[in-house]
Each structure stands twice: as C-alpha cells, then as structure tokens.
Amino acid sequence: MNLHFSEDFAGWPPEQTVFPIAGLDLRVLAGDHPFYVAEREAIRENWEKETAANPALFDGRMVFQKRLALTDTGLVAEGHLIPFSTFMWWRRQLNRNGGIHLFAYPVLESSDSALVAIRMGSHTANPGQVYFAAGSLEPEDISGGRCDVEENMRREVREETGLDLNEAEAGDRYYASHVRRTVTVLRLFRFDLTAEEMIEKIEAHMLVADDKEIAGVVAIRSADPKVHPYNIAMLPVIDWYFGEKHGS
C-alpha cells in the first residue's frame, strides 16, 4: 500500500466533525521520537514548571504519533513511546508541529440514551474537565509492536469507573475526529443500565479506586456545550450523538 502520511491533515474531513473509519493500524517504533530528541531541554524546563504547579503529575510513558495516514482501510500511524512530560510541552505549542496525539474515547451509552462521562480531579493534567473515561495509549496497550486500542479502552474504563466494557454492546465500527493535531478514535458501548444506574456504580467505584483521578460523574442528555466544562474533544462527539446520529 502506498501511504500518504499527513503532515497537515490535507484531504481529511473538517476539524471537529465525526466520521467513520474502517479500522486502525497503530505501529510503535523503536527508539526516541524526533520531537523528544529536538526539544529535550525545553521539555525538562517545562516539566519543572508543570510539577511545581501540580506535584501530583507523573512522568509515565505514552505513545505519541510521528506520522498518520487516513486510508480506505482506516487510520495507519507510526509512533514512539515518549515521557508524558514531552506531551505536556508539545500541547503548549501554538501550532503543535512535531507530532500527533491520538487517543481513544469509549463512548459510554446508557439504556435511556444518555452519555455517561467523568469530571477530572483537581490534581490531574485536565482539572475539572468533563470527558469520557479515557487515557493516552500506554506501554501495556502495545502488543506485537502495535497499539491495541480495544484493550486501552477496556483498561481505562475499568480503572476509572469500575465498569466492564465486555458487559456492553459494542458499536459495529470506529469513528474519529480531529482538532489541533489531536485525533480522537471513538467507539460506542451501550450498557443495559440507565444513566442513573451507571452513575451509582461509578460513584461506588470512586470510593475504593486506587487512583483518585475522578471528581464526579455526569449524564449528558443534549449537545449543549455549556452544560458542562467539556474537554474540546467532546464537542464534536456530543454534536454527532445527539444531532446527526439521533436525527434531532
């Protein structure tokens, strides 16, 4: 396959729209990401400032994409493992050149057609923001040199909410959206529980969770962007779910 890896997302659907994709092939390469190599000193200096402001931050490893192509078989990417501090510096850049952040949203749907999301704690990298239980692709999500997005979604949902995606009905395909060189991969997971029942289960898990990242749980019942302090990646998802998908 002759891939056209995108540097500027030319030929992609517009930013902040949700579109179907056929699949995922996210390769993880050996060695250091070029952005990390080029920006190492600036990354270190910024991390000192970040941790001075929020000592709870942890410099774990995550997958950061170097190249990305949208093809008839889906998203094909090549990335490297980087320290989290590298991502924190990259996301402060105005144009965010040098890499692409790709992560997965398991879109949790209740039996009464609400979406269930979490509100992040004050000590996290996105304090107070509301979005689906999710996290960056990490070393434990890599199998055979490729990212296992399904495993990432199962792990993040289990750790943050206590819910088991194996007990939900998975949507039959992936979707994606992008904004400011961040790509969100989506899949619907419908639980045979009302939103209130899902919230009760998550709140019970919050009491015993090892990592207290979550400050609360919300049920989303409209595409109104002002109801909650949403992460920017949430806005096209709620527009799609309550608008285009449900024909409202």
PDB file of N, CA, C and O in Angstrom, residues 25 31 48 84 103 140 152 158 163 176-177 191-193 197 207 214 218-219 247:
ATOM      1  N   ASP A  25      -4.425   0.757  12.484  1.00  0.00           N
ATOM      2  CA  ASP A  25      -3.134   0.067  12.457  1.00  0.00           C
ATOM      3  C   ASP A  25      -2.108   1.053  13.013  1.00  0.00           C
ATOM      4  O   ASP A  25      -1.558   1.876  12.267  1.00  0.00           O
ATOM      5  N   GLY A  31      13.176   3.250  19.512  1.00  0.00           N
ATOM      6  CA  GLY A  31      13.933   4.497  19.539  1.00  0.00           C
ATOM      7  C   GLY A  31      13.110   5.675  20.004  1.00  0.00           C
ATOM      8  O   GLY A  31      11.940   5.549  20.374  1.00  0.00           O
ATOM      9  N   GLU A  48       9.552  21.062  34.981  1.00  0.00           N
ATOM     10  CA  GLU A  48       9.824  21.639  36.298  1.00  0.00           C
ATOM     11  C   GLU A  48       8.721  22.622  36.680  1.00  0.00           C
ATOM     12  O   GLU A  48       8.270  22.650  37.832  1.00  0.00           O
ATOM     13  N   PHE A  84       5.630  11.411  29.424  1.00  0.00           N
ATOM     14  CA  PHE A  84       4.457  12.281  29.475  1.00  0.00           C
ATOM     15  C   PHE A  84       4.852  13.757  29.452  1.00  0.00           C
ATOM     16  O   PHE A  84       4.138  14.596  28.905  1.00  0.00           O
ATOM     17  N   PHE A 103      -5.709   9.356  20.712  1.00  0.00           N
ATOM     18  CA  PHE A 103      -6.209   8.607  21.867  1.00  0.00           C
ATOM     19  C   PHE A 103      -7.614   8.118  21.569  1.00  0.00           C
ATOM     20  O   PHE A 103      -8.230   8.508  20.576  1.00  0.00           O
ATOM     21  N   GLU A 140       1.404  -0.797  28.268  1.00  0.00           N
ATOM     22  CA  GLU A 140       0.605  -2.012  28.461  1.00  0.00           C
ATOM     23  C   GLU A 140      -0.453  -2.207  27.377  1.00  0.00           C
ATOM     24  O   GLU A 140      -1.090  -3.269  27.302  1.00  0.00           O
ATOM     25  N   ASN A 152      -6.863  -0.718  25.480  1.00  0.00           N
ATOM     26  CA  ASN A 152      -6.736   0.589  26.125  1.00  0.00           C
ATOM     27  C   ASN A 152      -8.072   1.066  26.655  1.00  0.00           C
ATOM     28  O   ASN A 152      -8.178   1.530  27.802  1.00  0.00           O
ATOM     29  N   ARG A 158     -12.263   0.415  33.056  1.00  0.00           N
ATOM     30  CA  ARG A 158     -12.232  -0.410  34.278  1.00  0.00           C
ATOM     31  C   ARG A 158     -11.555   0.340  35.422  1.00  0.00           C
ATOM     32  O   ARG A 158     -12.066   0.387  36.549  1.00  0.00           O
ATOM     33  N   LEU A 163     -16.573  -0.055  35.508  1.00  0.00           N
ATOM     34  CA  LEU A 163     -17.445  -0.722  34.543  1.00  0.00           C
ATOM     35  C   LEU A 163     -16.624  -1.628  33.635  1.00  0.00           C
ATOM     36  O   LEU A 163     -15.439  -1.389  33.387  1.00  0.00           O
ATOM     37  N   ALA A 176     -13.868   8.688  14.084  1.00  0.00           N
ATOM     38  CA  ALA A 176     -12.764   9.546  14.507  1.00  0.00           C
ATOM     39  C   ALA A 176     -13.149  11.004  14.329  1.00  0.00           C
ATOM     40  O   ALA A 176     -14.074  11.348  13.585  1.00  0.00           O
ATOM     41  N   SER A 177     -12.430  11.865  15.034  1.00  0.00           N
ATOM     42  CA  SER A 177     -12.494  13.304  14.810  1.00  0.00           C
ATOM     43  C   SER A 177     -11.107  13.863  15.108  1.00  0.00           C
ATOM     44  O   SER A 177     -10.267  13.182  15.706  1.00  0.00           O
ATOM     45  N   PHE A 191     -24.663   0.138  27.434  1.00  0.00           N
ATOM     46  CA  PHE A 191     -24.918  -0.697  28.611  1.00  0.00           C
ATOM     47  C   PHE A 191     -26.417  -0.887  28.799  1.00  0.00           C
ATOM     48  O   PHE A 191     -27.222   0.001  28.485  1.00  0.00           O
ATOM     49  N   ASP A 192     -26.773  -2.032  29.345  1.00  0.00           N
ATOM     50  CA  ASP A 192     -28.176  -2.315  29.657  1.00  0.00           C
ATOM     51  C   ASP A 192     -28.491  -1.788  31.049  1.00  0.00           C
ATOM     52  O   ASP A 192     -29.032  -2.498  31.900  1.00  0.00           O
ATOM     53  N   LEU A 193     -28.117  -0.535  31.264  1.00  0.00           N
ATOM     54  CA  LEU A 193     -28.329   0.164  32.535  1.00  0.00           C
ATOM     55  C   LEU A 193     -28.751   1.588  32.223  1.00  0.00           C
ATOM     56  O   LEU A 193     -28.302   2.172  31.227  1.00  0.00           O
ATOM     57  N   GLU A 197     -28.270   4.363  36.983  1.00  0.00           N
ATOM     58  CA  GLU A 197     -27.657   3.118  37.475  1.00  0.00           C
ATOM     59  C   GLU A 197     -26.159   3.092  37.188  1.00  0.00           C
ATOM     60  O   GLU A 197     -25.355   2.639  38.016  1.00  0.00           O
ATOM     61  N   LEU A 207     -15.100   5.315  45.495  1.00  0.00           N
ATOM     62  CA  LEU A 207     -14.778   5.207  46.920  1.00  0.00           C
ATOM     63  C   LEU A 207     -13.636   4.241  47.184  1.00  0.00           C
ATOM     64  O   LEU A 207     -12.945   4.347  48.203  1.00  0.00           O
ATOM     65  N   ILE A 214     -10.851  10.843  39.499  1.00  0.00           N
ATOM     66  CA  ILE A 214     -12.186  11.327  39.147  1.00  0.00           C
ATOM     67  C   ILE A 214     -12.795  12.124  40.293  1.00  0.00           C
ATOM     68  O   ILE A 214     -12.765  11.690  41.445  1.00  0.00           O
ATOM     69  N   VAL A 218     -21.165  12.468  35.318  1.00  0.00           N
ATOM     70  CA  VAL A 218     -22.283  13.241  34.780  1.00  0.00           C
ATOM     71  C   VAL A 218     -23.009  12.429  33.707  1.00  0.00           C
ATOM     72  O   VAL A 218     -22.404  11.603  33.015  1.00  0.00           O
ATOM     73  N   ALA A 219     -24.296  12.676  33.591  1.00  0.00           N
ATOM     74  CA  ALA A 219     -25.096  12.155  32.478  1.00  0.00           C
ATOM     75  C   ALA A 219     -25.302  13.293  31.492  1.00  0.00           C
ATOM     76  O   ALA A 219     -25.706  14.397  31.876  1.00  0.00           O
ATOM     77  N   GLY A 247     -30.734  12.233  14.825  1.00  0.00           N
ATOM     78  CA  GLY A 247     -31.636  12.992  13.966  1.00  0.00           C
ATOM     79  C   GLY A 247     -32.433  14.049  14.687  1.00  0.00           C
ATOM     80  O   GLY A 247     -33.556  14.362  14.293  1.00  0.00           O
TER      81      GLY A 247
END
